[in-house]
Amino acid sequence: GATTRSGTGSDASGAFKVGTSTITWTVKDVNNNVSTAQTTVVINSQATALNVAIPDAKAYSTGVDINTVYIGYSPASSIKLTAQVSGGTAPYTYNWSTGATTSSITVNPTQATTYTLTVTDNGGSKQTATKTINVVNVKCGGNKVQVCNGNTTSCVKSGNVANLLANGAYLGTCKTLTNIIANATRAEAEQVTKLDVKAFPNPTNNSFTLIARSNNARDNISLRVLNLYGNILEVREFSVGQIIQLGASYRPGTYIAEITQANQKITMKLIKQSE
């Protein structure tokens, strides 16, 4: 194996090289009866650093934003968060801010909440990750749910929601440019001290609309869209406040948009669904 040596004593301890080595023991008694046995010794390379993350999650398969739960529509009122751990030395122990000690938890907050996960590996190393879950109230009174279908916000019976979501609608009010601007108060605008980009609707089964805000009106904004293989599909340049549309010709799938202005960069996922 990785280590080669021989001896005649009963103790085979000592330094072993990285890899797998097999110790073969041979024992002979005074009557020349012989028996053998083997012991395998595995030496791992130095462990990589412990890394912990909580991947983005969705409360429902379609028609919802990531890391968001929806009050008023029970199938999307809770969300499952799962630890993503690499490196370190297994086994790992998990400690969530909720008190749970499992690798994943299901939560149903009633207001925006940040969840913290601390993972400890077998060697005592610790790493922490957080994930904020947003909350949207889609109650419409009675047994109805607020849904955006096309460009129209309406209240529909709960039993009809799943079919609408499967066909391109999404929960909540329509994310039109009008209500995005209406919701951006003057105070909020003054607080924009860095690049901020919104894409809507996302997911979509047609095209995406992008709008960028920044306190830097001098420098143009660069956009690159890549597929998951790293191939560049589209490159554009636009100014602050300009509205652009893209993705109408994209095939269904997940794309990465990289938006850069001066030394600031934002990366976001764009999800194109089947019509």
Tab-separated table of C-alpha atoms in Angstrom:
chain	number	residue	atom	x	y	z
A	1	GLY	CA	0.000	0.000	0.000
A	2	ALA	CA	1.039	3.607	0.646
A	3	THR	CA	3.493	2.499	3.340
A	4	THR	CA	5.931	-0.412	3.080
A	5	ARG	CA	7.923	-1.808	5.993
A	6	SER	CA	8.452	-5.089	7.846
A	7	GLY	CA	9.191	-6.224	11.382
A	8	THR	CA	9.040	-9.119	13.793
A	9	GLY	CA	7.408	-7.607	16.863
A	10	SER	CA	3.784	-7.536	17.953
A	11	ASP	CA	3.559	-3.757	17.581
A	12	ALA	CA	3.140	-2.312	14.087
A	13	SER	CA	2.507	1.278	15.124
A	14	GLY	CA	4.478	4.130	13.580
A	15	ALA	CA	4.227	6.722	10.828
A	16	PHE	CA	2.013	5.897	7.851
A	17	LYS	CA	1.898	7.787	4.572
A	18	VAL	CA	-1.285	9.333	3.170
A	19	GLY	CA	-3.347	6.618	1.538
A	20	THR	CA	-4.392	3.056	2.372
A	21	SER	CA	-1.952	0.517	3.807
A	22	THR	CA	-2.572	-3.091	4.848
A	23	ILE	CA	-0.731	-4.669	7.767
A	24	THR	CA	-0.413	-8.432	7.395
A	25	TRP	CA	0.195	-10.231	10.677
A	26	THR	CA	1.698	-13.738	10.593
A	27	VAL	CA	1.859	-15.714	13.836
A	28	LYS	CA	3.542	-19.126	14.272
A	29	ASP	CA	3.405	-21.188	17.433
A	30	VAL	CA	6.000	-23.683	18.767
A	31	ASN	CA	4.403	-26.479	16.745
A	32	ASN	CA	4.781	-24.472	13.512
A	33	ASN	CA	1.041	-23.803	13.204
A	34	VAL	CA	0.650	-20.566	11.215
A	35	SER	CA	-2.210	-18.060	11.172
A	36	THR	CA	-2.520	-14.683	9.430
A	37	ALA	CA	-4.743	-11.636	9.848
A	38	GLN	CA	-4.884	-8.191	8.287
A	39	THR	CA	-5.479	-4.669	9.486
A	40	THR	CA	-6.186	-1.778	7.119
A	41	VAL	CA	-4.900	1.683	7.998
A	42	VAL	CA	-6.278	4.703	6.115
A	43	ILE	CA	-4.586	8.095	6.409
A	44	ASN	CA	-6.557	10.956	4.897
A	45	SER	CA	-4.966	14.048	3.456
A	46	GLN	CA	-5.293	17.224	5.481
A	47	ALA	CA	-8.970	18.128	5.670
A	48	THR	CA	-10.162	21.151	3.737
A	49	ALA	CA	-11.678	24.053	5.607
A	50	LEU	CA	-15.227	23.639	6.861
A	51	ASN	CA	-17.726	25.495	4.654
A	52	VAL	CA	-21.393	26.010	5.504
A	53	ALA	CA	-24.190	27.547	3.436
A	54	ILE	CA	-27.985	27.597	3.345
A	55	PRO	CA	-29.018	27.444	-0.331
A	56	ASP	CA	-31.910	29.541	-1.619
A	57	ALA	CA	-35.234	27.753	-1.293
A	58	LYS	CA	-38.776	28.080	-2.609
A	59	ALA	CA	-41.977	27.540	-0.672
A	60	TYR	CA	-43.740	26.194	-3.767
A	61	SER	CA	-42.619	24.731	-7.073
A	62	THR	CA	-43.752	27.657	-9.222
A	63	GLY	CA	-45.149	31.180	-9.027
A	64	VAL	CA	-43.222	32.273	-5.932
A	65	ASP	CA	-40.098	34.251	-5.092
A	66	ILE	CA	-37.114	32.514	-3.538
A	67	ASN	CA	-36.767	32.624	0.252
A	68	THR	CA	-40.356	33.808	0.659
A	69	VAL	CA	-43.444	32.377	2.347
A	70	TYR	CA	-47.012	33.432	1.635
A	71	ILE	CA	-49.606	33.950	4.343
A	72	GLY	CA	-53.033	33.035	3.064
A	73	TYR	CA	-52.046	30.167	0.772
A	74	SER	CA	-51.161	27.173	2.930
A	75	PRO	CA	-49.118	25.177	0.355
A	76	ALA	CA	-46.649	28.097	0.233
A	77	SER	CA	-46.876	29.239	3.860
A	78	SER	CA	-43.813	27.272	4.978
A	79	ILE	CA	-40.379	26.669	3.519
A	80	LYS	CA	-37.673	24.053	4.002
A	81	LEU	CA	-34.107	25.207	4.703
A	82	THR	CA	-31.321	22.668	4.236
A	83	ALA	CA	-27.680	22.899	5.319
A	84	GLN	CA	-25.015	22.598	2.637
A	85	VAL	CA	-21.755	21.485	4.230
A	86	SER	CA	-18.373	20.675	2.721
A	87	GLY	CA	-14.847	20.246	4.020
A	88	GLY	CA	-13.977	19.763	7.650
A	89	THR	CA	-14.219	16.317	9.195
A	90	ALA	CA	-17.465	14.369	9.345
A	91	PRO	CA	-19.663	13.701	11.215
A	92	TYR	CA	-21.179	17.155	11.627
A	93	THR	CA	-23.506	18.527	14.269
A	94	TYR	CA	-26.138	21.167	13.459
A	95	ASN	CA	-27.544	23.921	15.631
A	96	TRP	CA	-30.216	26.227	14.215
A	97	SER	CA	-31.389	29.426	15.860
A	98	THR	CA	-34.774	27.709	16.239
A	99	GLY	CA	-33.169	25.111	18.512
A	100	ALA	CA	-33.343	22.343	15.902
A	101	THR	CA	-30.334	20.030	15.559
A	102	THR	CA	-31.172	18.407	12.213
A	103	SER	CA	-29.557	19.156	8.853
A	104	SER	CA	-32.779	20.760	7.579
A	105	ILE	CA	-35.720	22.594	9.104
A	106	THR	CA	-39.151	23.722	7.950
A	107	VAL	CA	-40.201	27.198	9.062
A	108	ASN	CA	-43.348	29.311	8.655
A	109	PRO	CA	-42.578	32.832	9.901
A	110	THR	CA	-45.274	35.506	10.044
A	111	GLN	CA	-42.758	38.318	9.495
A	112	ALA	CA	-39.354	38.553	7.819
A	113	THR	CA	-36.996	36.422	9.881
A	114	THR	CA	-33.301	35.618	9.653
A	115	TYR	CA	-32.360	32.051	10.552
A	116	THR	CA	-28.859	31.169	11.726
A	117	LEU	CA	-27.183	27.787	11.400
A	118	THR	CA	-23.986	26.780	13.195
A	119	VAL	CA	-22.242	23.600	12.069
A	120	THR	CA	-19.511	21.929	14.098
A	121	ASP	CA	-17.335	19.216	12.576
A	122	ASN	CA	-15.783	16.243	14.331
A	123	GLY	CA	-12.604	18.211	14.952
A	124	GLY	CA	-14.396	21.061	16.716
A	125	SER	CA	-14.288	23.579	13.866
A	126	LYS	CA	-17.369	25.798	13.609
A	127	GLN	CA	-18.897	27.787	10.759
A	128	THR	CA	-22.099	29.833	10.643
A	129	ALA	CA	-24.532	30.675	7.828
A	130	THR	CA	-27.709	32.745	7.750
A	131	LYS	CA	-30.770	32.964	5.526
A	132	THR	CA	-33.514	35.614	5.639
A	133	ILE	CA	-37.029	34.466	4.799
A	134	ASN	CA	-39.443	37.154	3.614
A	135	VAL	CA	-43.195	37.088	4.173
A	136	VAL	CA	-45.969	38.178	1.782
A	137	ASN	CA	-49.626	38.320	2.798
A	138	VAL	CA	-51.821	37.099	-0.080
A	139	LYS	CA	-55.093	36.863	1.826
A	140	CYS	CA	-58.033	38.254	-0.117
A	141	GLY	CA	-60.787	37.646	2.385
A	142	GLY	CA	-62.827	34.519	2.747
A	143	ASN	CA	-61.161	31.594	1.028
A	144	LYS	CA	-59.558	33.671	-1.710
A	145	VAL	CA	-55.917	34.290	-2.596
A	146	GLN	CA	-54.267	37.244	-4.328
A	147	VAL	CA	-52.698	36.154	-7.615
A	148	CYS	CA	-51.099	37.965	-10.547
A	149	ASN	CA	-52.270	36.362	-13.773
A	150	GLY	CA	-50.872	38.029	-16.877
A	151	ASN	CA	-50.720	41.694	-15.858
A	152	THR	CA	-53.828	41.609	-13.689
A	153	THR	CA	-54.001	41.182	-9.932
A	154	SER	CA	-57.135	39.364	-8.810
A	155	CYS	CA	-58.575	37.370	-5.929
A	156	VAL	CA	-59.256	33.750	-6.777
A	157	LYS	CA	-60.553	30.788	-4.863
A	158	SER	CA	-57.849	28.818	-3.084
A	159	GLY	CA	-58.681	25.659	-5.002
A	160	ASN	CA	-57.939	27.363	-8.338
A	161	VAL	CA	-54.544	28.770	-7.368
A	162	ALA	CA	-52.384	25.715	-8.131
A	163	ASN	CA	-53.599	25.525	-11.725
A	164	LEU	CA	-52.958	29.248	-12.284
A	165	LEU	CA	-49.453	29.025	-10.826
A	166	ALA	CA	-48.683	26.062	-13.055
A	167	ASN	CA	-49.586	28.170	-16.065
A	168	GLY	CA	-47.413	31.213	-15.387
A	169	ALA	CA	-49.254	33.186	-12.685
A	170	TYR	CA	-47.594	34.063	-9.407
A	171	LEU	CA	-48.720	34.784	-5.873
A	172	GLY	CA	-49.261	38.378	-4.754
A	173	THR	CA	-49.769	41.626	-6.628
A	174	CYS	CA	-48.417	42.096	-10.139
A	175	LYS	CA	-44.882	43.473	-10.132
A	176	THR	CA	-45.496	46.148	-12.722
A	177	LEU	CA	-43.169	49.065	-13.178
A	178	THR	CA	-45.925	51.357	-11.897
A	179	ASN	CA	-46.232	49.794	-8.477
A	180	ILE	CA	-42.472	49.292	-8.141
A	181	ILE	CA	-41.942	53.013	-8.607
A	182	ALA	CA	-44.948	53.820	-6.409
A	183	ASN	CA	-43.458	51.755	-3.611
A	184	ALA	CA	-40.071	53.412	-3.921
A	185	THR	CA	-40.532	56.417	-1.635
A	186	ARG	CA	-38.309	59.452	-1.769
A	187	ALA	CA	-36.633	58.350	1.456
A	188	GLU	CA	-35.856	54.948	-0.039
A	189	ALA	CA	-34.448	56.579	-3.150
A	190	GLU	CA	-32.130	58.715	-1.037
A	191	GLN	CA	-30.924	55.594	0.780
A	192	VAL	CA	-29.779	53.925	-2.433
A	193	THR	CA	-26.037	54.281	-1.990
A	194	LYS	CA	-25.120	51.329	-4.177
A	195	LEU	CA	-26.230	49.522	-7.273
A	196	ASP	CA	-29.682	47.952	-6.945
A	197	VAL	CA	-31.266	45.885	-9.731
A	198	LYS	CA	-34.732	44.358	-9.920
A	199	ALA	CA	-35.913	41.707	-12.391
A	200	PHE	CA	-39.610	40.980	-12.820
A	201	PRO	CA	-41.417	38.751	-13.266
A	202	ASN	CA	-38.895	36.172	-12.133
A	203	PRO	CA	-39.593	33.322	-12.843
A	204	THR	CA	-41.236	34.116	-16.162
A	205	ASN	CA	-42.517	32.149	-19.118
A	206	ASN	CA	-41.952	35.033	-21.528
A	207	SER	CA	-39.427	37.830	-20.933
A	208	PHE	CA	-37.753	39.603	-18.006
A	209	THR	CA	-37.885	43.342	-17.300
A	210	LEU	CA	-34.815	44.803	-15.570
A	211	ILE	CA	-34.582	48.195	-13.876
A	212	ALA	CA	-31.500	49.506	-12.079
A	213	ARG	CA	-31.163	52.177	-9.409
A	214	SER	CA	-27.915	53.717	-8.210
A	215	ASN	CA	-26.624	56.973	-6.764
A	216	ASN	CA	-23.982	56.892	-9.503
A	217	ALA	CA	-25.703	58.319	-12.571
A	218	ARG	CA	-22.413	58.985	-14.339
A	219	ASP	CA	-21.262	55.444	-15.109
A	220	ASN	CA	-23.215	53.157	-17.400
A	221	ILE	CA	-24.255	49.696	-16.289
A	222	SER	CA	-22.996	46.557	-18.020
A	223	LEU	CA	-25.041	43.374	-18.253
A	224	ARG	CA	-23.906	39.850	-19.110
A	225	VAL	CA	-26.256	36.865	-19.237
A	226	LEU	CA	-24.729	33.388	-18.998
A	227	ASN	CA	-26.168	29.893	-19.026
A	228	LEU	CA	-25.222	27.348	-16.365
A	229	TYR	CA	-22.321	26.137	-18.552
A	230	GLY	CA	-20.728	29.583	-18.387
A	231	ASN	CA	-21.495	30.484	-22.001
A	232	ILE	CA	-22.254	34.174	-22.561
A	233	LEU	CA	-25.659	34.592	-24.227
A	234	GLU	CA	-26.058	38.335	-24.186
A	235	VAL	CA	-24.066	41.491	-23.406
A	236	ARG	CA	-25.674	44.915	-22.991
A	237	GLU	CA	-24.903	48.370	-21.651
A	238	PHE	CA	-27.548	50.737	-20.261
A	239	SER	CA	-27.897	53.745	-17.993
A	240	VAL	CA	-29.290	54.149	-14.486
A	241	GLY	CA	-33.089	54.103	-14.514
A	242	GLN	CA	-33.305	52.638	-17.994
A	243	ILE	CA	-35.755	49.768	-18.373
A	244	ILE	CA	-34.674	46.849	-20.521
A	245	GLN	CA	-36.312	43.595	-21.515
A	246	LEU	CA	-34.578	40.340	-22.294
A	247	GLY	CA	-35.095	36.599	-22.388
A	248	ALA	CA	-37.966	36.321	-24.842
A	249	SER	CA	-35.860	34.042	-27.052
A	250	TYR	CA	-34.299	32.071	-24.178
A	251	ARG	CA	-35.156	28.423	-23.765
A	252	PRO	CA	-36.695	27.309	-20.456
A	253	GLY	CA	-33.983	27.001	-17.807
A	254	THR	CA	-31.891	28.916	-15.296
A	255	TYR	CA	-29.602	31.765	-16.321
A	256	ILE	CA	-27.120	33.967	-14.486
A	257	ALA	CA	-27.225	37.737	-14.939
A	258	GLU	CA	-24.110	39.713	-13.990
A	259	ILE	CA	-24.760	43.453	-13.608
A	260	THR	CA	-21.732	45.711	-13.106
A	261	GLN	CA	-21.285	49.425	-12.540
A	262	ALA	CA	-17.805	50.797	-11.789
A	263	ASN	CA	-16.523	48.586	-8.931
A	264	GLN	CA	-19.963	47.240	-7.946
A	265	LYS	CA	-21.333	43.935	-9.167
A	266	ILE	CA	-24.616	42.091	-8.662
A	267	THR	CA	-25.243	38.485	-9.683
A	268	MET	CA	-28.797	37.146	-9.893
A	269	LYS	CA	-30.609	34.070	-11.166
A	270	LEU	CA	-33.145	34.390	-13.959
A	271	ILE	CA	-35.562	31.484	-14.335
A	272	LYS	CA	-37.372	30.925	-17.629
A	273	GLN	CA	-40.287	28.500	-17.382
A	274	SER	CA	-42.078	26.551	-20.059
A	275	GLU	CA	-45.156	28.238	-21.435
